[in-house]
Amino acid sequence: MEERKKQVLNAIITDYIVNAEPVGSRAVAKKYDLGVSPATIRNEMSDLEEEGYIEQPHTSAGRVPSAKGYRYYVDNLMEREVLNPAQLMQVKEVLAAETSEIDEFMRSCCNMISALTNYTALAAIPEQSRSTLSNIQLVQVNAYQVLVIMLASTGIIRHKMIEVDAPITEDELSHIEQMLRQNLIGKEIKHISYELLRDLLADYHLRERMAKQALNMLEHLTNDEEHKIFTGGVMNMLSQPEFHDIEKLKNMFSLIEEEAKIEELLNSAGSDRLTVTIGGEMPVEGAKDCSMVVANYFVNGQKAGSIGVLGPTRLNYGRTVSLMEFIAEELSSALPDNNKNKK
Amino acid sequence: MEERKKQVLNAIITDYIVNAEPVGSRAVAKKYDLGVSPATIRNEMSDLEEEGYIEQPHTSAGRVPSAKGYRYYVDNLMEREVLNPAQLMQVKEVLAAETSEIDEFMRSCCNMISALTNYTALAAIPEQSRSTLSNIQLVQVNAYQVLVIMLASTGIIRHKMIEVDAPITEDELSHIEQMLRQNLIGKEIKHISYELLRDLLADYHLRERMAKQALNMLEHLTNDEEHKIFTGGVMNMLSQPEFHDIEKLKNMFSLIEEEAKIEELLNSAGSDRLTVTIGGEMPVEGAKDCSMVVANYFVNGQKAGSIGVLGPTRLNYGRTVSLMEFIAEELSSALPDNNKNKK
DNA sequence: ATTAGCACTCGATGAGTGAGAGTGCTATTA
DNA sequence: TAATAGCACTCTCACTCATCGAGTGCTAAT
């Protein structure tokens, strides 16, 4: 594409991102100082429209970027925004906070991201497929209730109360605990299967219901985590003029409430360091007039989880991309620390 | 108030609750069959307006109930709705679910309430002031990390990872554990103060940072809980015509996101079995055009917690009150079971 | 190749209008 | 004396119409 056409496209998108209103040739000529008259710009715009980079809501309105236009912008024109030091510090602080609970950590990440971007933040809990069980503990509450606590190598802690039919003694419990520890600690969590547990418990002739419940519980622990989704700043959508329509809002919110869909969105981004998905590229019906920036973070070179930002297609890509790249990077280096000893 | 006036007021409110539109004299005469002509009804309405029970958005619109009108309705006219058996069953099922985790339990309560009412559900976690510590457990994760698990007599379970400066041995840990157990189990949680803990730990000459952290953590455990707030069905607000205005929505949502305000709302209801708060009676700015039905539930005759419904002043009081009364009652009888042995 | 000029298009705005809903008042009726 | 019928009045809502202005596309001139 010729240089000047790029400049015009860039101007249109930059302006539209800020003002959310169709951009006319005069406005481009005035504000972006390309050294040519509006008429020339009009010609360029006419070409750009023919090629599908911009659209006209109606004759005699200005032009609006199309999905294709945004795509070209993100791939070729966009300049990353230099983040201001105060924001960088804020990110570092939040990530450095000693939150050994992954839930709380993810939640505060989401809140931070949404506060910094004014969009909606998405996060998927780090995948557990590679993590191992690092400890398991059974605590007797009373004769009928046992609290099971599980620690994963990623620092996740889960507990669950399970109930048994017949009273259980301390001795029995520590037996079971030892058995579980011997057989399960160090195992990859995704390898702890129903079958494995059943075999283990069968050997020990445990009471039927107890066994069932323990299995049930462990299954929950291993499965739940992979699918846990966090969001933040959902209400930020309200400030975006594109969602001033109640119907659109409803659609959006009901989408965000469906964890499965959010997960699909985050997963659709693959395992590159950073992915930008624009409008129609979205894999989920109902998100077609949104854009998304997803960053993956890595532990030991392996994808550990995803964080993302969801906003209108008129997203401030430059800023958001810079920010998410930075956060993902910081996250990659912060996360392993959570499981090792500090200092 | 004369019988017929009551009937007219009742008709207006009933109609307005359903249709959300000003009610005219003709509509009242037609639908509610009082045996008099619209003209007569107009006279009654004129009186009702003079006395402040209803209002006119403008001349030649119908009448709309005022806060005073709703108040009179709730106190004198309203008929509780008979709940259908399917709904009752649903409530019982949700409450009977074996969720020994209070968080999850409260969350599912909120979801149930919002699903049944189509309004927003609020819940405050049971107050911990009367509950006692029933167990405390320390789990060594590695030399520098200790997982603390606390069980309250109400069935609440909390865990927190704490980190220590210098390595700690199993022996030391079980020492501390025993000491804590001996001194704290059975104590009312609100009596476990910073000072008490400091004294305890001082006796044992524990490492300074460890002590600090343990204290910090226990403080969190004792305080956090009292302030925990749950909400559900916030998006239901979107379907209420009174919130079709984006500005109102924003206000509402930013109110709901402030836990302190929600807590204030719930607490304002006092400790009666059930309280209805209407419009201007709301203690929190920004909730003035909402109404709220709060029910308290009780354990051993003591107020244990609150659940509430927040909606427009045009709330279906009859239905909501019946439902909340029922849920609170079920909750009162379900809750203690969670801590005792079943069967 | 660029630009100035100009006619044209289309949405937004605001005034004007008629229909409809609902009231309040008054005279009449039971 | 209470209830009612009738009627004028008020106010909103939806619709139409004219106007305005932003912005374009085209053409002719530079």
XYZ file of C-alpha atoms (C1' of nucleotides) in Angstrom:
746
model
C 0.000 0.000 0.000
C 1.235 3.456 -0.823
C 2.629 5.496 1.989
C -0.026 8.190 1.874
C -2.874 5.736 1.883
C -1.395 4.166 4.953
C -1.234 7.543 6.597
C -4.852 8.220 5.786
C -5.972 4.843 7.104
C -3.897 5.343 10.188
C -5.421 8.762 10.755
C -8.946 7.473 10.346
C -8.446 4.617 12.765
C -6.590 6.694 15.313
C -9.315 9.285 15.250
C -12.133 6.797 15.373
C -10.599 4.998 18.328
C -10.663 8.228 20.268
C -13.928 9.791 19.169
C -16.097 6.852 18.199
C -17.533 8.871 15.353
C -17.220 8.589 11.583
C -14.192 10.510 10.357
C -14.497 12.887 7.437
C -11.889 13.988 4.935
C -11.737 17.492 6.315
C -11.056 16.231 9.834
C -8.206 14.050 8.587
C -6.664 16.888 6.625
C -6.936 19.267 9.520
C -5.822 17.167 12.442
C -3.287 14.865 10.884
C -1.469 17.289 8.718
C -0.621 15.179 5.688
C 0.156 18.256 3.627
C -2.654 17.671 1.163
C -6.162 19.005 0.795
C -9.362 17.272 1.852
C -10.138 16.554 -1.777
C -7.033 14.444 -2.162
C -7.837 12.660 1.033
C -11.292 11.993 -0.292
C -9.816 10.244 -3.261
C -7.645 8.107 -1.048
C -10.605 7.331 1.151
C -12.621 6.328 -1.855
C -9.902 3.872 -2.788
C -9.616 2.571 0.764
C -13.335 1.971 0.832
C -13.226 0.122 -2.478
C -10.518 -2.132 -1.046
C -12.607 -2.768 2.049
C -10.484 -1.110 4.719
C -13.101 1.439 5.672
C -16.854 1.791 5.450
C -19.481 4.452 5.216
C -22.452 4.160 7.563
C -24.384 6.136 4.958
C -23.606 8.597 2.183
C -22.541 11.883 3.638
C -21.234 10.413 6.824
C -17.521 10.073 7.389
C -15.727 6.755 7.200
C -15.457 4.063 9.841
C -12.775 1.372 9.928
C -13.860 -2.102 8.887
C -12.584 -5.298 10.481
C -10.165 -5.593 7.569
C -9.001 -2.061 8.250
C -8.344 -2.781 11.895
C -6.519 -5.933 10.933
C -4.215 -4.049 8.587
C -3.728 -1.398 11.226
C -2.772 -3.895 13.903
C -0.444 -5.798 11.594
C 1.252 -2.886 9.871
C 0.532 0.568 11.165
C -0.053 0.485 14.849
C 2.521 1.946 17.169
C 2.807 0.479 20.621
C 2.139 3.008 23.248
C 4.898 3.683 25.683
C 3.425 2.960 29.066
C 3.939 5.488 31.748
C 6.160 4.512 34.671
C 3.400 4.865 37.231
C 1.377 2.220 35.459
C 4.345 -0.088 35.121
C 4.928 0.235 38.833
C 1.316 -0.554 39.542
C 1.542 -3.727 37.518
C 4.691 -4.803 39.274
C 3.205 -4.136 42.649
C 0.088 -6.144 42.025
C 2.067 -9.032 40.627
C 4.571 -8.945 43.435
C 1.891 -9.074 46.113
C 2.295 -12.152 48.213
C -0.879 -13.906 47.290
C -0.205 -17.569 47.440
C -3.808 -18.223 46.556
C -4.132 -18.431 42.834
C -7.791 -17.418 42.881
C -7.183 -14.213 44.664
C -4.167 -13.546 42.525
C -6.089 -13.968 39.305
C -8.885 -11.822 40.576
C -6.558 -8.990 41.422
C -4.898 -9.368 38.029
C -8.248 -8.962 36.353
C -9.088 -5.951 38.422
C -5.775 -4.385 37.630
C -6.114 -4.989 33.912
C -9.622 -3.630 33.760
C -8.625 -0.590 35.762
C -5.687 0.121 33.480
C -7.511 -0.423 30.220
C -11.096 0.509 31.011
C -12.129 -2.605 29.166
C -13.224 -5.979 30.445
C -10.473 -8.297 31.628
C -10.542 -12.042 31.158
C -8.283 -14.637 32.690
C -8.089 -18.384 32.645
C -6.478 -20.053 35.569
C -3.158 -21.616 34.650
C -3.637 -24.974 33.089
C -3.019 -27.773 35.478
C -2.083 -30.360 32.929
C 1.624 -30.139 33.699
C 1.425 -29.439 37.381
C 1.877 -32.114 39.965
C 0.318 -32.822 43.307
C 2.729 -31.612 45.934
C 0.846 -32.445 49.086
C -2.407 -33.814 50.322
C -3.734 -33.552 53.827
C -6.767 -34.967 55.580
C -8.097 -33.218 58.640
C -10.612 -34.792 60.909
C -13.388 -32.404 61.775
C -15.603 -34.848 63.570
C -16.429 -38.504 63.290
C -18.392 -37.955 60.133
C -16.579 -35.168 58.388
C -13.143 -35.023 56.872
C -11.538 -31.997 55.346
C -9.289 -32.751 52.407
C -6.665 -30.232 51.407
C -4.694 -30.489 48.219
C -1.674 -28.504 47.124
C -0.561 -28.402 43.538
C 2.950 -27.598 42.432
C 1.637 -24.430 40.826
C 0.696 -23.146 44.242
C -2.973 -23.806 43.985
C -4.623 -24.855 47.179
C -8.018 -26.485 47.325
C -10.024 -27.850 50.148
C -13.227 -29.740 50.317
C -15.263 -31.187 53.124
C -16.375 -34.723 52.568
C -18.843 -36.638 54.633
C -18.859 -40.299 55.482
C -21.636 -42.658 56.432
C -20.015 -44.396 59.308
C -17.691 -42.861 61.884
C -14.067 -42.842 60.944
C -11.171 -42.949 63.383
C -7.985 -40.918 63.463
C -6.018 -44.061 62.742
C -7.950 -44.944 59.684
C -7.639 -41.436 58.466
C -3.895 -41.222 58.787
C -3.672 -44.562 57.051
C -5.578 -43.214 54.126
C -3.591 -40.048 54.182
C -0.300 -41.897 54.040
C -1.534 -44.125 51.302
C -2.685 -41.193 49.237
C 0.536 -39.344 49.791
C 2.702 -42.271 48.853
C 0.823 -42.913 45.701
C -0.176 -39.522 44.516
C 2.399 -36.928 45.495
C 4.530 -36.019 42.550
C 2.034 -37.361 40.058
C 0.880 -35.105 37.320
C -2.557 -34.001 38.283
C -4.096 -34.870 34.991
C -2.891 -38.422 35.476
C -4.801 -38.801 38.709
C -7.748 -40.555 37.222
C -10.881 -41.983 38.608
C -9.591 -45.435 37.842
C -6.314 -44.906 39.609
C -8.046 -43.704 42.737
C -10.514 -46.515 42.696
C -7.753 -49.058 42.511
C -5.880 -47.430 45.326
C -8.875 -47.283 47.576
C -9.968 -50.785 46.680
C -6.691 -52.139 47.962
C -7.309 -50.565 51.280
C -10.850 -51.871 51.633
C -12.265 -48.556 52.511
C -15.865 -47.972 53.111
C -17.761 -47.659 49.897
C -19.235 -44.221 50.354
C -16.052 -42.720 51.652
C -14.261 -43.996 48.594
C -16.873 -42.602 46.297
C -16.771 -39.234 47.932
C -13.019 -39.074 47.958
C -12.973 -39.871 44.292
C -15.642 -37.398 43.573
C -13.775 -34.743 45.458
C -10.463 -35.412 43.811
C -12.092 -35.379 40.459
C -13.459 -31.999 41.252
C -10.078 -30.776 42.314
C -8.439 -31.938 39.161
C -11.125 -30.804 36.788
C -12.481 -27.651 38.302
C -9.257 -25.818 38.062
C -8.720 -26.169 34.400
C -11.949 -24.450 33.685
C -11.854 -21.649 36.120
C -12.433 -18.297 34.522
C -12.091 -14.861 36.003
C -13.402 -11.586 34.735
C -13.024 -8.014 35.856
C -14.402 -4.642 34.965
C -17.423 -5.998 33.195
C -19.165 -2.758 34.001
C -16.598 -0.859 31.974
C -18.620 -1.914 28.965
C -21.253 0.556 30.094
C -18.985 3.491 29.281
C -18.422 2.366 25.705
C -20.827 4.176 23.419
C -21.174 1.063 21.262
C -22.941 -0.639 24.154
C -25.355 2.129 24.965
C -28.052 -0.026 23.511
C -29.662 -2.211 26.159
C -30.130 -5.180 23.870
C -26.474 -5.238 22.944
C -25.588 -4.941 26.591
C -27.735 -7.901 27.484
C -26.130 -10.018 24.801
C -22.688 -9.008 25.909
C -23.337 -9.678 29.568
C -24.971 -13.002 29.012
C -21.954 -13.929 26.930
C -19.569 -12.920 29.680
C -21.532 -14.881 32.232
C -21.041 -18.060 30.258
C -17.674 -19.313 31.381
C -17.512 -21.897 28.649
C -17.696 -19.212 25.995
C -15.084 -17.068 27.634
C -12.843 -20.066 27.842
C -13.417 -20.739 24.181
C -12.462 -17.174 23.415
C -9.280 -17.356 25.415
C -8.335 -20.694 23.970
C -8.974 -19.579 20.431
C -5.942 -17.358 20.770
C -3.550 -20.279 20.503
C -0.206 -20.245 22.229
C 1.533 -17.294 20.710
C 2.780 -14.697 23.066
C 0.070 -12.304 22.012
C -2.935 -12.474 19.753
C -5.299 -9.786 18.579
C -8.713 -10.960 17.460
C -10.913 -8.474 15.689
C -14.684 -8.396 15.285
C -15.792 -11.091 12.886
C -12.693 -13.139 13.635
C -14.188 -13.958 17.016
C -15.057 -17.640 17.287
C -18.120 -17.039 19.416
C -21.450 -15.780 18.213
C -22.354 -12.662 20.149
C -18.800 -11.384 20.351
C -18.720 -10.436 16.706
C -18.650 -6.741 17.374
C -15.935 -6.969 19.955
C -12.204 -7.235 19.755
C -9.920 -9.074 22.070
C -6.266 -8.979 22.969
C -5.039 -12.182 24.550
C -1.603 -12.708 25.999
C -0.264 -16.017 27.174
C 2.236 -16.332 29.933
C 4.788 -19.021 30.227
C 6.452 -21.025 32.921
C 9.550 -22.960 31.925
C 8.862 -22.247 28.301
C 5.446 -23.828 28.530
C 2.186 -21.974 28.154
C 0.826 -21.628 31.638
C -2.280 -19.536 31.175
C -3.991 -16.705 29.339
C -5.092 -13.227 30.176
C -7.134 -11.115 27.870
C -8.929 -7.884 27.307
C -12.328 -7.678 25.710
C -13.630 -4.420 24.311
C -15.372 -2.896 21.335
C -13.727 -3.339 17.924
C -12.835 0.300 18.380
C -10.235 -0.870 20.854
C -7.166 1.132 21.654
C -4.969 -1.574 20.193
C -1.653 0.199 20.581
C -2.085 0.799 24.241
C -3.725 -2.499 25.045
C -1.166 -4.584 23.218
C 1.727 -2.865 24.965
C 0.097 -3.316 28.309
C -0.816 -6.947 27.876
C 2.611 -7.821 26.569
C 4.154 -6.214 29.564
C 1.815 -7.888 32.028
C 2.252 -11.306 30.469
C 5.991 -10.910 30.630
C 5.936 -9.857 34.236
C 3.557 -12.675 34.995
C 5.831 -15.206 33.368
C 8.660 -14.174 35.585
C 6.551 -13.687 38.703
C 4.667 -16.943 38.682
C 7.366 -19.537 39.288
C 8.502 -17.504 42.267
C 5.264 -18.234 43.922
C 6.222 -21.832 44.333
C 9.861 -21.500 45.160
C 11.328 -19.992 48.240
C 11.881 -16.319 48.135
C 15.062 -14.509 49.026
C -59.047 4.349 55.080
C -62.368 3.498 53.541
C -62.715 0.107 51.997
C -63.190 1.319 48.458
C -60.210 3.595 48.556
C -58.139 0.665 49.654
C -59.439 -1.337 46.760
C -58.544 1.406 44.316
C -55.048 1.773 45.749
C -54.606 -1.952 45.674
C -55.736 -2.101 42.067
C -53.386 0.678 41.009
C -50.377 -0.893 42.683
C -51.156 -4.388 41.493
C -51.522 -3.159 37.964
C -48.448 -0.984 38.062
C -46.325 -3.817 39.409
C -47.244 -5.885 36.408
C -47.277 -3.322 33.627
C -44.881 -0.642 34.779
C -47.120 2.005 33.294
C -49.298 4.697 34.853
C -52.748 3.329 35.626
C -55.844 5.246 34.585
C -59.280 5.290 36.119
C -60.831 3.468 33.199
C -58.323 0.625 33.472
C -59.036 0.231 37.169
C -62.783 0.178 36.632
C -62.512 -2.310 33.822
C -59.987 -4.795 35.135
C -60.636 -4.747 38.828
C -64.379 -4.743 38.823
C -65.175 -2.558 41.809
C -68.746 -2.080 40.622
C -68.427 1.654 40.139
C -67.775 3.857 37.154
C -64.444 5.404 36.152
C -65.722 8.775 37.318
C -66.112 7.530 40.859
C -62.692 5.972 40.714
C -61.307 9.274 39.532
C -62.654 10.926 42.637
C -61.066 8.316 44.846
C -57.825 8.660 42.954
C -57.923 12.385 43.397
C -58.239 11.870 47.138
C -55.464 9.267 47.176
C -53.207 11.678 45.369
C -53.989 14.460 47.807
C -53.053 12.147 50.655
C -49.810 11.240 48.923
C -50.375 7.584 48.156
C -50.173 7.982 44.409
C -48.657 10.429 41.969
C -49.213 11.718 38.495
C -46.188 11.884 36.183
C -48.047 14.664 34.377
C -51.638 15.743 33.863
C -53.461 13.314 31.688
C -51.270 10.415 32.551
C -52.561 7.722 34.842
C -51.391 7.412 38.431
C -48.260 5.799 39.772
C -47.816 4.600 43.339
C -45.637 6.756 45.573
C -43.303 5.398 48.227
C -45.994 6.130 50.790
C -48.455 4.199 48.668
C -46.195 1.175 48.461
C -45.614 1.375 52.182
C -49.337 1.329 52.897
C -49.755 -1.482 50.413
C -47.064 -3.612 52.014
C -48.332 -2.963 55.523
C -52.048 -3.295 54.916
C -53.163 -4.503 51.540
C -50.662 -6.899 50.116
C -51.516 -10.545 49.888
C -48.710 -13.038 50.070
C -48.475 -15.087 46.990
C -48.863 -18.792 47.408
C -45.687 -20.271 46.026
C -45.985 -23.117 43.631
C -44.758 -26.492 44.808
C -42.105 -26.756 42.109
C -40.456 -23.627 43.402
C -40.627 -24.803 46.982
C -38.949 -28.005 45.953
C -36.252 -26.101 44.149
C -35.497 -24.100 47.262
C -35.346 -27.182 49.406
C -33.066 -28.908 46.984
C -30.595 -26.079 46.798
C -30.543 -25.693 50.551
C -30.200 -29.395 51.119
C -27.218 -29.691 48.802
C -24.224 -30.895 50.706
C -22.066 -27.861 50.361
C -19.992 -27.673 53.447
C -18.267 -24.620 52.051
C -20.150 -21.589 53.142
C -18.953 -19.517 50.182
C -20.254 -21.875 47.623
C -23.431 -22.301 49.585
C -24.096 -18.586 49.722
C -23.328 -18.214 46.068
C -25.807 -20.885 45.111
C -28.377 -19.292 47.417
C -27.956 -16.001 45.624
C -28.259 -17.633 42.260
C -31.363 -19.441 43.326
C -32.988 -16.322 44.703
C -32.214 -14.268 41.655
C -33.467 -17.006 39.372
C -36.728 -17.283 41.308
C -37.397 -13.585 41.624
C -35.753 -12.097 38.529
C -34.324 -9.445 40.784
C -30.868 -9.044 42.255
C -30.047 -11.199 45.244
C -27.893 -10.053 48.131
C -26.447 -12.097 50.931
C -24.173 -11.445 53.848
C -22.202 -14.319 55.172
C -23.396 -15.410 58.589
C -21.963 -13.243 61.276
C -19.105 -14.863 63.038
C -19.445 -13.027 66.299
C -21.019 -15.949 68.095
C -19.217 -18.727 66.340
C -16.243 -20.440 67.834
C -13.051 -21.835 66.436
C -13.484 -25.563 66.165
C -10.151 -26.580 64.721
C -6.919 -25.189 63.431
C -4.364 -27.020 61.391
C -0.910 -26.137 60.147
C 0.460 -27.918 57.106
C 4.045 -27.722 56.103
C 4.414 -27.074 52.415
C 8.143 -26.548 52.396
C 10.702 -25.085 54.726
C 9.454 -21.587 54.110
C 5.757 -21.979 53.626
C 3.048 -23.053 56.011
C -0.576 -23.516 55.154
C -2.955 -22.594 57.938
C -6.451 -24.009 57.930
C -9.154 -22.821 60.238
C -12.567 -24.293 60.878
C -15.291 -22.326 62.552
C -18.203 -23.872 64.368
C -20.520 -22.476 61.722
C -18.860 -24.692 59.173
C -16.741 -22.057 57.569
C -13.379 -23.212 56.389
C -10.552 -20.859 55.563
C -7.010 -21.438 54.540
C -4.115 -19.149 54.005
C -0.533 -19.659 53.020
C 1.945 -17.832 55.173
C 5.616 -17.424 54.512
C 8.430 -17.342 56.993
C 11.895 -15.848 56.815
C 13.860 -18.678 58.208
C 13.274 -22.371 57.645
C 10.906 -23.977 60.056
C 10.954 -27.616 61.101
C 8.116 -30.082 61.446
C 8.710 -30.162 65.179
C 8.419 -26.465 65.625
C 5.325 -26.454 63.561
C 3.504 -29.109 65.521
C 4.506 -27.282 68.673
C 2.883 -24.177 67.428
C -0.099 -26.078 66.228
C -0.652 -27.700 69.587
C -0.245 -24.446 71.368
C -2.750 -22.742 69.132
C -5.195 -25.552 69.475
C -4.970 -25.648 73.228
C -5.490 -21.977 73.547
C -7.856 -21.126 70.790
C -10.196 -23.994 70.086
C -13.595 -23.304 71.534
C -12.946 -19.605 71.818
C -15.406 -17.232 70.264
C -13.810 -16.008 67.124
C -14.426 -12.393 67.859
C -12.492 -12.819 71.091
C -9.397 -13.962 69.259
C -7.683 -10.644 69.258
C -4.378 -9.427 68.060
C -3.294 -8.991 71.653
C -4.254 -12.490 72.662
C -2.303 -13.970 69.804
C 0.709 -11.848 70.460
C 0.796 -12.952 74.048
C 0.486 -16.564 73.071
C 3.229 -16.390 70.539
C 5.464 -14.317 72.767
C 5.450 -17.086 75.335
C 6.732 -19.486 72.798
C 9.544 -17.234 71.602
C 8.671 -17.661 68.002
C 10.444 -15.927 65.248
C 9.285 -12.395 64.910
C 8.128 -12.473 61.305
C 6.362 -15.769 61.666
C 4.467 -14.382 64.600
C 3.523 -11.305 62.722
C 2.323 -13.239 59.768
C 0.351 -15.665 61.828
C -1.315 -12.816 63.583
C -1.982 -11.067 60.370
C -3.487 -14.172 58.911
C -5.689 -14.895 61.879
C -6.880 -11.344 61.875
C -7.855 -11.775 58.301
C -9.694 -14.939 59.053
C -11.646 -13.387 61.846
C -12.410 -10.142 60.098
C -12.803 -11.076 56.469
C -15.709 -13.287 57.072
C -17.926 -10.807 58.717
C -17.793 -8.582 55.728
C -18.203 -11.024 52.977
C -20.982 -10.131 50.620
C -22.487 -12.148 47.823
C -24.675 -11.033 44.989
C -26.484 -12.823 42.225
C -28.499 -11.956 39.178
C -27.170 -8.456 38.914
C -27.906 -8.602 35.223
C -31.581 -9.083 35.961
C -31.672 -5.346 36.446
C -31.293 -5.024 32.703
C -34.761 -6.434 32.141
C -36.404 -3.887 34.409
C -37.750 -1.028 32.328
C -36.836 1.439 35.079
C -33.193 0.730 34.396
C -33.290 1.092 30.662
C -31.454 4.321 31.105
C -27.694 3.813 30.963
C -26.944 6.409 33.590
C -29.246 4.788 36.084
C -27.708 1.452 35.276
C -24.238 2.742 35.923
C -25.254 4.141 39.273
C -26.933 0.934 40.221
C -24.031 -1.250 39.221
C -21.418 0.875 40.871
C -23.537 0.699 44.012
C -23.742 -3.062 43.839
C -20.024 -3.347 43.338
C -19.379 -1.555 46.592
C -19.571 -4.262 49.175
C -19.603 -1.805 52.037
C -22.792 -0.236 50.738
C -24.498 -3.546 50.212
C -23.552 -4.512 53.721
C -24.991 -1.276 54.988
C -28.197 -2.006 53.141
C -28.477 -5.471 54.564
C -27.652 -4.320 58.060
C -30.129 -1.476 57.920
C -32.847 -4.096 57.976
C -32.338 -4.799 61.668
C -32.986 -8.206 63.102
C -36.633 -8.763 62.444
C -37.540 -11.843 60.535
C -38.334 -9.830 57.468
C -38.055 -6.201 56.488
C -39.294 -4.368 53.436
C -37.508 -1.151 52.593
C -39.049 1.069 49.988
C -37.482 3.734 47.799
C -36.616 6.769 49.871
C -36.390 4.674 53.015
C -33.136 3.247 51.681
C -30.195 4.324 53.815
C -27.814 4.530 50.884
C -27.698 7.269 48.318
C -28.127 5.773 44.880
C -30.570 3.121 45.998
C -33.356 5.603 46.452
C -35.364 4.327 43.545
C -35.036 0.728 44.560
C -36.829 -1.413 47.047
C -35.422 -4.220 49.070
C -36.771 -7.214 50.912
C -34.403 -8.532 53.542
C -34.922 -11.681 55.544
C -32.787 -12.745 58.433
C -32.206 -16.331 59.317
C -31.573 -17.602 62.741
C -29.537 -20.284 64.423
C -30.432 -21.097 67.992
C -32.675 -18.093 68.149
C -29.851 -15.783 67.226
C -29.635 -13.823 64.014
C -27.124 -15.647 61.888
C -27.188 -13.766 58.615
C -29.226 -11.892 56.066
C -30.410 -12.519 52.558
C -32.100 -9.920 50.473
C -33.619 -9.015 47.182
C -33.008 -5.721 45.479
C -35.269 -4.502 42.715
C -37.125 -1.471 41.456
C -39.652 0.135 43.816
C -42.162 -1.493 41.512
C -41.250 -4.756 43.178
C -43.593 -7.694 43.300
C -43.797 -7.436 47.058
C -46.346 -10.164 47.619
C -44.379 -12.754 45.792
C -40.974 -11.658 47.003
C -41.974 -11.489 50.645
C -43.490 -14.964 50.576
C -40.437 -16.353 48.905
C -37.918 -14.731 51.175
C -39.810 -15.727 54.277
C -39.849 -19.266 53.083
C -36.182 -19.316 52.179
C -35.112 -17.740 55.444
C -37.135 -20.278 57.347
C -35.661 -23.168 55.428
C -32.241 -21.676 55.867
C -32.698 -21.383 59.595
C -33.461 -25.031 59.856
C -30.897 -26.126 57.280
C -27.904 -24.293 58.574
C -27.227 -25.928 61.932
C -27.388 -29.287 60.211
C -24.343 -28.383 58.296
C -22.279 -28.574 61.420
C -23.830 -31.526 63.123
C -23.772 -35.068 61.950
C -26.488 -36.052 59.620
C -28.749 -39.040 59.935
C -1.292 14.434 -9.703
C -3.529 17.825 -6.972
C -6.943 20.983 -5.840
C -10.942 24.162 -5.755
C -15.622 24.423 -6.461
C -20.132 22.884 -6.428
C -24.157 20.026 -6.615
C -25.975 16.341 -4.194
C -27.197 13.075 -0.434
C -28.588 11.872 3.868
C -29.118 12.092 8.857
C -30.203 15.046 12.616
C -32.937 18.689 14.525
C -36.992 21.166 15.514
C -41.488 22.876 14.679
C -46.156 21.787 13.812
C -50.111 18.619 13.940
C -53.494 15.160 15.093
C -54.719 11.232 17.817
C -55.354 9.235 22.105
C -55.344 8.679 26.890
C -56.663 10.491 30.987
C -58.089 13.952 33.987
C -61.211 17.460 36.501
C -65.343 19.748 36.694
C -70.226 20.202 36.425
C -74.776 19.071 35.879
C -77.773 15.262 36.384
C -79.614 11.161 38.391
C -81.058 7.631 41.835
C -75.961 12.724 49.312
C -73.246 9.661 46.625
C -72.583 8.078 42.029
C -72.501 8.899 37.241
C -72.434 10.736 32.486
C -70.743 14.139 29.674
C -67.502 17.264 28.124
C -63.738 20.419 27.801
C -59.094 20.468 28.740
C -54.227 18.915 29.099
C -50.373 16.544 27.942
C -47.666 13.010 25.568
C -46.565 10.457 21.622
C -45.919 9.582 16.916
C -45.730 11.478 12.632
C -44.643 14.686 8.974
C -42.205 18.246 6.925
C -38.768 21.653 6.135
C -34.302 23.086 7.175
C -29.444 22.658 8.242
C -25.023 20.951 7.953
C -21.580 17.572 7.376
C -19.555 15.107 4.040
C -19.176 13.136 -0.282
C -18.311 12.596 -5.525
C -17.520 14.656 -9.673
C -15.582 17.926 -12.799
C -12.818 21.358 -14.449
C -8.792 24.019 -13.640
C -4.040 24.241 -12.151
